[in-house]
mmCIF file of C-alpha atoms and ligand atoms in Angstrom:
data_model
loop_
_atom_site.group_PDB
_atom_site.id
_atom_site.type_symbol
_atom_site.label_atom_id
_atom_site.label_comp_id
_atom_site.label_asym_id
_atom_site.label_seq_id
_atom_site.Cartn_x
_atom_site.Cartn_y
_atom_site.Cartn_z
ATOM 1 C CA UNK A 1 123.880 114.924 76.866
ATOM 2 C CA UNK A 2 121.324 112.768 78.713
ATOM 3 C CA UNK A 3 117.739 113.603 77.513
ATOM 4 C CA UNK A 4 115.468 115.109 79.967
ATOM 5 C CA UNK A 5 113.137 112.483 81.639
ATOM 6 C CA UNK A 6 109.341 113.166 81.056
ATOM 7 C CA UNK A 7 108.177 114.406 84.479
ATOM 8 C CA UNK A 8 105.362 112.203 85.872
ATOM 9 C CA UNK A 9 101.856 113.473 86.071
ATOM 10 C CA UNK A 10 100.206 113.048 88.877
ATOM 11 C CA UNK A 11 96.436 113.353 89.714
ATOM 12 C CA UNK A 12 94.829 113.632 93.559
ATOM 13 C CA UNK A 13 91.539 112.693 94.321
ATOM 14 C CA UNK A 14 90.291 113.709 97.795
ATOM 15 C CA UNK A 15 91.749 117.383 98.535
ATOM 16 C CA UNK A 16 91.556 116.740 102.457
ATOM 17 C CA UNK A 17 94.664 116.472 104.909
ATOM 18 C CA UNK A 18 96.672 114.025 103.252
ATOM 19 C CA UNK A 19 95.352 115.004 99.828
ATOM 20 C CA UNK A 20 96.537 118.345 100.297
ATOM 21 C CA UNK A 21 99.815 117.936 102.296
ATOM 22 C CA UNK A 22 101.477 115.381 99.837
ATOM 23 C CA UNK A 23 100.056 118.244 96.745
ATOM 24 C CA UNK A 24 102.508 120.475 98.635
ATOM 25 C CA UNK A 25 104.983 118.501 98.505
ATOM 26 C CA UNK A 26 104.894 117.347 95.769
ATOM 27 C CA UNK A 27 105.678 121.218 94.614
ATOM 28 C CA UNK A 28 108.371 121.700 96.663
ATOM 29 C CA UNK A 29 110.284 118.296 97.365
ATOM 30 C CA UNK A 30 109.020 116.323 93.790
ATOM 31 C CA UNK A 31 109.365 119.172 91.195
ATOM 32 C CA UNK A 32 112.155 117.506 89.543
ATOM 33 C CA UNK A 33 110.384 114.418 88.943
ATOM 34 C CA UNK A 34 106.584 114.662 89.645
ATOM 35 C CA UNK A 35 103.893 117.424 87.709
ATOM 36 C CA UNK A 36 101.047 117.374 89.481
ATOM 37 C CA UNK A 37 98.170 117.506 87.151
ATOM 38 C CA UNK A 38 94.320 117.524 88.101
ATOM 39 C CA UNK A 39 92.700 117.450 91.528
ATOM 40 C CA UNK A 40 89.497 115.697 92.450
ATOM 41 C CA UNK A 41 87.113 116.082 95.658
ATOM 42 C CA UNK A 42 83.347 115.457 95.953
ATOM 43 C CA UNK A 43 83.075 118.744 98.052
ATOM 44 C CA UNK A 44 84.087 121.509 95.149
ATOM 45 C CA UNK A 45 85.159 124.198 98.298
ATOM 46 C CA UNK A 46 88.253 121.427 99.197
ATOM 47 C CA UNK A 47 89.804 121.253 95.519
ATOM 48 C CA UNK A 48 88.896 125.038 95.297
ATOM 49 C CA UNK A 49 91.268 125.748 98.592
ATOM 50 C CA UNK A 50 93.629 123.661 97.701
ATOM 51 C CA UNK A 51 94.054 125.286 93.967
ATOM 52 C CA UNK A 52 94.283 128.658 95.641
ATOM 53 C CA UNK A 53 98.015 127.170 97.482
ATOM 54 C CA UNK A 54 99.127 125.621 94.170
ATOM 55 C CA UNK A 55 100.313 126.729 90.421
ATOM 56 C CA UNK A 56 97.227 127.815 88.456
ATOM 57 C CA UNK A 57 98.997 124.786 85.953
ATOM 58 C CA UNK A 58 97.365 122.492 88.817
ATOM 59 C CA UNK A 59 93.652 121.662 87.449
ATOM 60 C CA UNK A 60 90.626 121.368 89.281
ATOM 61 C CA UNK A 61 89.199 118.020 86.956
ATOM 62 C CA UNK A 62 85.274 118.380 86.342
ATOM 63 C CA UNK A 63 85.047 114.376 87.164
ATOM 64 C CA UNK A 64 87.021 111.354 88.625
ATOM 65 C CA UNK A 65 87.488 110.006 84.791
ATOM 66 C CA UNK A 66 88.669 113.497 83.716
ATOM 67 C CA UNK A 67 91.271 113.020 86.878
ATOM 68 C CA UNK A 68 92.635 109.659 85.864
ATOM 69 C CA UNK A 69 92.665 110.440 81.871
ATOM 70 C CA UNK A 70 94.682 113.499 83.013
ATOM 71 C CA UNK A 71 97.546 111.700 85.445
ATOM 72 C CA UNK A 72 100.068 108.442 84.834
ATOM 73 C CA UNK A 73 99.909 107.779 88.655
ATOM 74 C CA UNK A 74 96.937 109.064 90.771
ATOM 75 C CA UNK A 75 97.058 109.624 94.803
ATOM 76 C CA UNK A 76 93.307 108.125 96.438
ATOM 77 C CA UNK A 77 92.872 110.036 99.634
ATOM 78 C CA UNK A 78 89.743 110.123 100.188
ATOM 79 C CA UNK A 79 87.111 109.161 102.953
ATOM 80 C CA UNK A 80 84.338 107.667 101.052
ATOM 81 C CA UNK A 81 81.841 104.475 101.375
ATOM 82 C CA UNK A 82 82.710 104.051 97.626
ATOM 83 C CA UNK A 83 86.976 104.418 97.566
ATOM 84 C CA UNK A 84 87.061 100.494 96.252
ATOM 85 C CA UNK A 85 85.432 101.955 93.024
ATOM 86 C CA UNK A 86 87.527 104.674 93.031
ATOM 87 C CA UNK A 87 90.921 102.798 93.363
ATOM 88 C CA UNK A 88 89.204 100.012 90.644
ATOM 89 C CA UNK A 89 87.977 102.491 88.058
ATOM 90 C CA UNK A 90 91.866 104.146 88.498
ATOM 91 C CA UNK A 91 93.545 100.057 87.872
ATOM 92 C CA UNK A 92 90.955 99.485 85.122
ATOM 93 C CA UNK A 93 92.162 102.976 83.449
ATOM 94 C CA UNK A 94 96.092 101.323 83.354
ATOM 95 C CA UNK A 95 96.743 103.843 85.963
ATOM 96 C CA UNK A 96 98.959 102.832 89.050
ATOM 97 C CA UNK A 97 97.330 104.508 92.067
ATOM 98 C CA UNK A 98 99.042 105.154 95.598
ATOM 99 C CA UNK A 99 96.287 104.277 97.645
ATOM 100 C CA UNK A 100 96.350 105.504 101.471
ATOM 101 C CA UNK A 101 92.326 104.050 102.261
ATOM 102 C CA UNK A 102 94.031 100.592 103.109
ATOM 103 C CA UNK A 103 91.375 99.370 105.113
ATOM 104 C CA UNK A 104 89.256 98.745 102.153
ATOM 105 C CA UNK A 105 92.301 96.643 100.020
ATOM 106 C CA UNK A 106 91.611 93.693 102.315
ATOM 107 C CA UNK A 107 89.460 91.292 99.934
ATOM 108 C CA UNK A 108 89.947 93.071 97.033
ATOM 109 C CA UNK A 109 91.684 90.732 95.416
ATOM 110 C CA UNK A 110 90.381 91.354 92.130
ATOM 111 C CA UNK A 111 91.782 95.406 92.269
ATOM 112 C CA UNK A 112 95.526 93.349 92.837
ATOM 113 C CA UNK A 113 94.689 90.968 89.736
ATOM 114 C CA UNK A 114 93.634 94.148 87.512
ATOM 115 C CA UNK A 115 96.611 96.429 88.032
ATOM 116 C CA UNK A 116 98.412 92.966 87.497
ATOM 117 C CA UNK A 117 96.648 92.381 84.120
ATOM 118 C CA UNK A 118 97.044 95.978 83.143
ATOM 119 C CA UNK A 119 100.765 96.456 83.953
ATOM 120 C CA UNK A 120 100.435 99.039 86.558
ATOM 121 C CA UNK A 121 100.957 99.375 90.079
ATOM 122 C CA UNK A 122 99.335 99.277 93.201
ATOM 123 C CA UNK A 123 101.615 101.799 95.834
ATOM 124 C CA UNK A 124 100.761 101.212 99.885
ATOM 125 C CA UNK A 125 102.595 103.116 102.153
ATOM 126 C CA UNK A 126 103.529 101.719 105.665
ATOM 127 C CA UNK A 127 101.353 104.349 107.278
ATOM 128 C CA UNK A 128 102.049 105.463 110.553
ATOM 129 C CA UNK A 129 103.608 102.137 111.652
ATOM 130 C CA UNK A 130 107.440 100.663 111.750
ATOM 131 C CA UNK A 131 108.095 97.493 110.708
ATOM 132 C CA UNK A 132 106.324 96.631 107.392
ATOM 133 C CA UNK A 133 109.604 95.623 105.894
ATOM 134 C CA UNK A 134 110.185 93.008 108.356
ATOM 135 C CA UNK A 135 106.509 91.536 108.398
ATOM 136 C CA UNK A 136 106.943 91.242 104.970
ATOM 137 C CA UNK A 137 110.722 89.602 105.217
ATOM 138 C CA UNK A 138 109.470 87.542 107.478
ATOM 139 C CA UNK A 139 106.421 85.952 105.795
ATOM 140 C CA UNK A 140 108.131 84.380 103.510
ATOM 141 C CA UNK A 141 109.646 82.327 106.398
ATOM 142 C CA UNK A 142 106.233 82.039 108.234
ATOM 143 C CA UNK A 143 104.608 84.129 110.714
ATOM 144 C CA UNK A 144 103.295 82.114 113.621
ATOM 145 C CA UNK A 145 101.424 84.825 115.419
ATOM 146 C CA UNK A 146 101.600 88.630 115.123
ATOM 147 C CA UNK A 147 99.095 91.647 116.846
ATOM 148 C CA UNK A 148 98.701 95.779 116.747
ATOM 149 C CA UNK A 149 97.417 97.427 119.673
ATOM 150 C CA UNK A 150 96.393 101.137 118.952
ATOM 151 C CA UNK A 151 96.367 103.502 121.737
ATOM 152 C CA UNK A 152 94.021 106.375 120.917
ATOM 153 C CA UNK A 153 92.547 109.675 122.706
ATOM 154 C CA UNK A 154 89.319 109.500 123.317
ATOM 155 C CA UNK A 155 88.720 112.731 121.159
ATOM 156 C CA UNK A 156 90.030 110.651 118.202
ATOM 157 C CA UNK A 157 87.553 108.420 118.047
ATOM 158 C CA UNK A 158 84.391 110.736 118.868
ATOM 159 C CA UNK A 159 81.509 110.006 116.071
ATOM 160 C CA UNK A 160 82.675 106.938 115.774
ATOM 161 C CA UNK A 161 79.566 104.010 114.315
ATOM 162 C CA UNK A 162 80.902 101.089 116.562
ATOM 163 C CA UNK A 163 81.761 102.864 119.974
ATOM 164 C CA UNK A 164 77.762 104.614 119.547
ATOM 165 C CA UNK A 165 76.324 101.202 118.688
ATOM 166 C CA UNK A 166 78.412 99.774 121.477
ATOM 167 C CA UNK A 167 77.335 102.393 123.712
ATOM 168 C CA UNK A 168 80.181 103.126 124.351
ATOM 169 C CA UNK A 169 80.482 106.680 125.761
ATOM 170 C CA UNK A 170 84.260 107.775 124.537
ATOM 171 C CA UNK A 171 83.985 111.074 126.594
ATOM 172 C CA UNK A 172 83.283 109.524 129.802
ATOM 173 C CA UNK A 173 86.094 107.180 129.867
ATOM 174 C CA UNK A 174 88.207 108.162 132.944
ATOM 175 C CA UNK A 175 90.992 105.315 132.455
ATOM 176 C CA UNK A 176 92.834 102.480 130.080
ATOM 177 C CA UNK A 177 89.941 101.082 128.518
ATOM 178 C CA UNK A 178 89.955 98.100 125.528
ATOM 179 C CA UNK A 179 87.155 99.335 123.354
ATOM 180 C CA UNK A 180 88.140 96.759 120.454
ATOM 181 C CA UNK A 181 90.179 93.485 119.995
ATOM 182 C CA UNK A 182 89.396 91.056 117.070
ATOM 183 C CA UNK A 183 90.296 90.001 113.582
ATOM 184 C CA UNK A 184 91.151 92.493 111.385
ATOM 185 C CA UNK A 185 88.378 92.240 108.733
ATOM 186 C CA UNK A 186 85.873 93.496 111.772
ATOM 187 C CA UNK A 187 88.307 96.183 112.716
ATOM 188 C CA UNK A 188 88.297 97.856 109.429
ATOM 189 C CA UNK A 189 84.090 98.153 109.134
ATOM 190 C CA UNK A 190 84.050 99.021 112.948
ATOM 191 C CA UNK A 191 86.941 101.945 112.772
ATOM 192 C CA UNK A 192 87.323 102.614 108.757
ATOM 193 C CA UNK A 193 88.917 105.858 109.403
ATOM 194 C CA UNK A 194 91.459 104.684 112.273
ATOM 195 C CA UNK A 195 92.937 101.661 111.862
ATOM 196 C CA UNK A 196 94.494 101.499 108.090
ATOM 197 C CA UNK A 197 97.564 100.434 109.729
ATOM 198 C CA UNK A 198 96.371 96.981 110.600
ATOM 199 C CA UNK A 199 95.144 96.447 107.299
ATOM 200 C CA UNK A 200 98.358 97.179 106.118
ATOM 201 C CA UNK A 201 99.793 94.234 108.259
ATOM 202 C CA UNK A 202 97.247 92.095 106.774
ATOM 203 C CA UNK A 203 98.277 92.395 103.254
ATOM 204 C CA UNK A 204 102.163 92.996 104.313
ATOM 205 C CA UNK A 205 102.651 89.665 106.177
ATOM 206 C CA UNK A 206 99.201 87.963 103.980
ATOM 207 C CA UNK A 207 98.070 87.369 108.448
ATOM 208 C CA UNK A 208 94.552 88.248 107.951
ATOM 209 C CA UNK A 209 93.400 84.828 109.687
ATOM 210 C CA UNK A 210 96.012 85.554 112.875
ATOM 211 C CA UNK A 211 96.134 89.130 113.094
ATOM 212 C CA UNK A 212 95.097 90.200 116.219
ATOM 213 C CA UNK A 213 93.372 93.700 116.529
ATOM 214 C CA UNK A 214 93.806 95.830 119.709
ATOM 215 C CA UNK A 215 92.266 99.461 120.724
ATOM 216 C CA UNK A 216 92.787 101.014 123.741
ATOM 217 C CA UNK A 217 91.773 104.718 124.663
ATOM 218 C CA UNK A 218 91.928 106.496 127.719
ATOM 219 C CA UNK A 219 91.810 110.326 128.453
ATOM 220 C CA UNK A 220 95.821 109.897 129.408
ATOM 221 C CA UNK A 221 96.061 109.182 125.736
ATOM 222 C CA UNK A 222 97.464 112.178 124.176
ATOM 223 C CA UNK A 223 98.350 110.984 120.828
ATOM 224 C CA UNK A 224 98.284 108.266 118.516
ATOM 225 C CA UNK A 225 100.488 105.137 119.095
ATOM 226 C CA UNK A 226 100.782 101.578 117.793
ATOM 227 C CA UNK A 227 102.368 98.550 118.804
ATOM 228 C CA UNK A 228 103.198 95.649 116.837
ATOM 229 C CA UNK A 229 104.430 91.828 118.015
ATOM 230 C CA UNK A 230 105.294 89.267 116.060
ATOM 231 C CA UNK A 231 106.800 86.188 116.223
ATOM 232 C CA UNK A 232 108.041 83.942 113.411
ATOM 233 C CA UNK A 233 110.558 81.487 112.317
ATOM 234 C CA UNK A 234 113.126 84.444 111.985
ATOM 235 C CA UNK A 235 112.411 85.539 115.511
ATOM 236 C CA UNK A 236 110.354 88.126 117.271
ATOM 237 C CA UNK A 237 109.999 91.594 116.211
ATOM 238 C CA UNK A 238 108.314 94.527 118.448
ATOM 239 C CA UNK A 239 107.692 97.874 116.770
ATOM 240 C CA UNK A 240 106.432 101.305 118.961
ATOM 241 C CA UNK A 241 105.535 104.156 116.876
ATOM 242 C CA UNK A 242 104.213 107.506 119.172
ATOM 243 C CA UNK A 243 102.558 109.221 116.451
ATOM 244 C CA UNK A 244 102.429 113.359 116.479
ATOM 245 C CA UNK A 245 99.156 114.196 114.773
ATOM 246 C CA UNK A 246 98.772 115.830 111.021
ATOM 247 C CA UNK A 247 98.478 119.425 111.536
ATOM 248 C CA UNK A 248 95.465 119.395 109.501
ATOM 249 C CA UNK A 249 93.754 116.594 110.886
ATOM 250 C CA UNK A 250 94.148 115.671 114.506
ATOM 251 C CA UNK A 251 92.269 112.045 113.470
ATOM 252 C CA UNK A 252 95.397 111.662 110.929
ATOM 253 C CA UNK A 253 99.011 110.824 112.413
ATOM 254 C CA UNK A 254 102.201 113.353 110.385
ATOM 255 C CA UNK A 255 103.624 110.077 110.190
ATOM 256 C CA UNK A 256 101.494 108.142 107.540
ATOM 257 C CA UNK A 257 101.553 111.540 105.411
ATOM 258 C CA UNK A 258 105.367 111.147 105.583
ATOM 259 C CA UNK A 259 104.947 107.820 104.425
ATOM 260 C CA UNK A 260 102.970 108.359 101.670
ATOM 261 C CA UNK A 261 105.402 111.016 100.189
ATOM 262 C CA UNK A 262 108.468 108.883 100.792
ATOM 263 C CA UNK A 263 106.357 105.709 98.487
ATOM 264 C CA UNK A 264 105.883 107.938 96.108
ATOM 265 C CA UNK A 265 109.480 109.416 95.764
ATOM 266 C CA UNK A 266 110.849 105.748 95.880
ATOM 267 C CA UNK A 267 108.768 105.054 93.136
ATOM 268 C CA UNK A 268 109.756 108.169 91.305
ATOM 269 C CA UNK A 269 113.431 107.536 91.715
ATOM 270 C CA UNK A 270 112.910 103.561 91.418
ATOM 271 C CA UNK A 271 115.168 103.505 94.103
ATOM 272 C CA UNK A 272 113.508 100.763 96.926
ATOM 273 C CA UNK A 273 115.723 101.178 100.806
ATOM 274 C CA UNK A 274 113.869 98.522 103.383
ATOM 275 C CA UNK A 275 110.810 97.700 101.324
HETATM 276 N N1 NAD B 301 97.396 104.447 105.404
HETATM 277 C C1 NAD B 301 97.407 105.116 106.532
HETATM 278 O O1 NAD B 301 98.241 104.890 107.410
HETATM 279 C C2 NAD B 301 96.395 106.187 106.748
HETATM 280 C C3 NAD B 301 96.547 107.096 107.798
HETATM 281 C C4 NAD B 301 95.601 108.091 107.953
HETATM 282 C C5 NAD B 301 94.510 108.180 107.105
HETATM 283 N N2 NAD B 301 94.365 107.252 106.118
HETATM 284 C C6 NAD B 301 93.206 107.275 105.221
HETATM 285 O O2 NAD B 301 93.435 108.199 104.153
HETATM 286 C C7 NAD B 301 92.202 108.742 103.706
HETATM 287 C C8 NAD B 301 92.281 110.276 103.671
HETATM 288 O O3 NAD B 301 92.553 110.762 104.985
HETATM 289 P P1 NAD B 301 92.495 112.326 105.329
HETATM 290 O O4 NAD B 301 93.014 112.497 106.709
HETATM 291 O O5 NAD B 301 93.086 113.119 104.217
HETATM 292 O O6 NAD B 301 90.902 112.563 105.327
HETATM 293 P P2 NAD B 301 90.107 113.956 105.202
HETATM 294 O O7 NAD B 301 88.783 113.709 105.811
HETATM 295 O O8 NAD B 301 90.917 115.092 105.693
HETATM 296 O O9 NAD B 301 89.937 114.138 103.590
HETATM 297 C C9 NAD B 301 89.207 113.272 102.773
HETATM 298 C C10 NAD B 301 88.694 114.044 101.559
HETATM 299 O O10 NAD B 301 88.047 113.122 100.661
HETATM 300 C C11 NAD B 301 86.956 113.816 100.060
HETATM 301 N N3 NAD B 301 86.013 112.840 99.476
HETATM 302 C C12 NAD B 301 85.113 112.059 100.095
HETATM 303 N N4 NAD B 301 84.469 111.251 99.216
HETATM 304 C C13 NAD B 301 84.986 111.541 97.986
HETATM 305 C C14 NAD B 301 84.744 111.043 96.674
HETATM 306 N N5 NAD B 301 83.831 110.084 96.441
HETATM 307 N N6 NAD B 301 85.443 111.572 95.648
HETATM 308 C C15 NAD B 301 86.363 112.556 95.868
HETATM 309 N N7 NAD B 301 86.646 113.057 97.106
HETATM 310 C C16 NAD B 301 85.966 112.567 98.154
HETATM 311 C C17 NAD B 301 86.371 114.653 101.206
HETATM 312 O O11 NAD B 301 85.562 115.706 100.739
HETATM 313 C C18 NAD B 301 87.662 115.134 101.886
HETATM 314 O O12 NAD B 301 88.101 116.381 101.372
HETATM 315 C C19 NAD B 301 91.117 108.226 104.683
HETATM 316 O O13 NAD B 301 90.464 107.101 104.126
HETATM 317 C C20 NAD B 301 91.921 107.771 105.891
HETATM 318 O O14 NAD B 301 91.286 106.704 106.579
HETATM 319 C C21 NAD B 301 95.302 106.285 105.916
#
């Protein structure tokens, strides 16, 4: 008979949309292969909901290091100035983390070489994008210039640091209207809860010096969409997703949620289609 396989524990830390969607599912679609463990959030009402939809196996851990003692692979999803500690105190634990707060993996470098050192792994879903598995084909051919250009409602963006600094009045916009294009690294500090995707190009293709950076709203805008162009020395690729939003979080598209679930069942299964 073939002996069981230990099921792998799994520990969430931010119990918000995406936190709480993939802790569903990992009940109902990962039960074979996935326990989830502990769950973490800084505001004690989110883990306290979510526990309320889950087994009462499913802890609510007193602290982050509780969290990551608890779990083999721990899901970040939070929205925090401080989620580059969070992913680095998970690496330095020898914990592999599936982090979805891409934006703030560009230049840190030194959370790659940890998880390296301490033989664990670093999961990064494509997000709400196609085409990661041919930016990342295709680097190691050369990339010779590649873009994104986000098309967001205006209602997505409302609150946001950048567009109130730039004056920018998001609810008076009556038509098409570019409210961002540059590099990637200014992107990320300027929209850190919109625009993961790009940093996920960054690191996919290693483009941060050519990626081009694109955001467009207007009020015609109804959901979430994001092109991708680029052209290499295997050819030109153009990707279009149209993005229906998370139903519990209109800022969030279903798509990167998906995303995140299918990582972490590859990864489960150690089965890897198109990555
Ligand atoms: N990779 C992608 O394609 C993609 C797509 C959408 C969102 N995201 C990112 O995923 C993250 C989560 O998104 P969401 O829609 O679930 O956000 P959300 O706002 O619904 O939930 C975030 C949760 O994190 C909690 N939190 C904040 N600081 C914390 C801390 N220090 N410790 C523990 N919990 C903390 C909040 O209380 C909240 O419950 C965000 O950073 C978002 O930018 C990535």
């Amino acid at each position: 008979m073939k002996p069981k396989k230990r099921k792998l524990k799994i520990g969430i830390v931010g119990c918000g949309a995406i936190g709480s969607r993939l802790a569903q599912s990992i009940k109902r679609d990962l039960k074979d292969d996935c326990q989830l463990s502990s769950i973490f959030d800084i505001d004690p009402s989110k883990s306290e909901k979510l526990q309320k939809t889950l087994s009462n196996k499913v802890i609510i851990a007193p602290t982050l290091d509780k969290l990551i003692k608890n779990a083999d692979l721990v899901i970040e999803a939070v929205n925090s100035p401080n989620t580059k500690e969070i992913i680095k105190s998970i690496v330095s634990s020898k914990k592999s983390v599936l982090a979805m707060s891409v934006g703030k993996l560009l230049n840190a470098k030194n959370i790659f070489d940890i998880a390296n050192k301490n033989n664990c792994t670093v999961l990064i879903p494509s997000g709400a994008i196609a085409g990661v598995d041919a930016i990342k084909a295709a680097k190691l051919a050369g990339i010779k210039s590649i873009s994104i250009t986000s098309r967001k409602p205006p209602r997505g963006l409302v609150g946001n640091p950048y567009c109130l600094k730039k004056g920018i009045d998001l609810l008076k916009i009556s038509r098409e209207t570019l409210i961002f294009s540059g590099k990637v690294s200014e992107a990320v500090t300027a929209f850190p809860q919109n625009i993961n995707v790009a940093a996920t190009i960054a690191l996919a293709g290693d483009v941060e010096k050519i990626l081009r950076v694109r955001i467009i709203t207007s009020p015609k805008f109804k959901t979430n969409s994001h092109e991708i162009e680029m052209i290499g020395n295997f050819g030109k690729m153009i990707t279009r997703t149209e993005n229906l939003p998370c139903p519990d979080n209109p800022k969030t598209s279903y798509l990167a949620v998906l995303s995140g679930l299918q990582t972490l069942k590859q990864y489960c299964k150690g089965i890897f289609i198109g990555t």
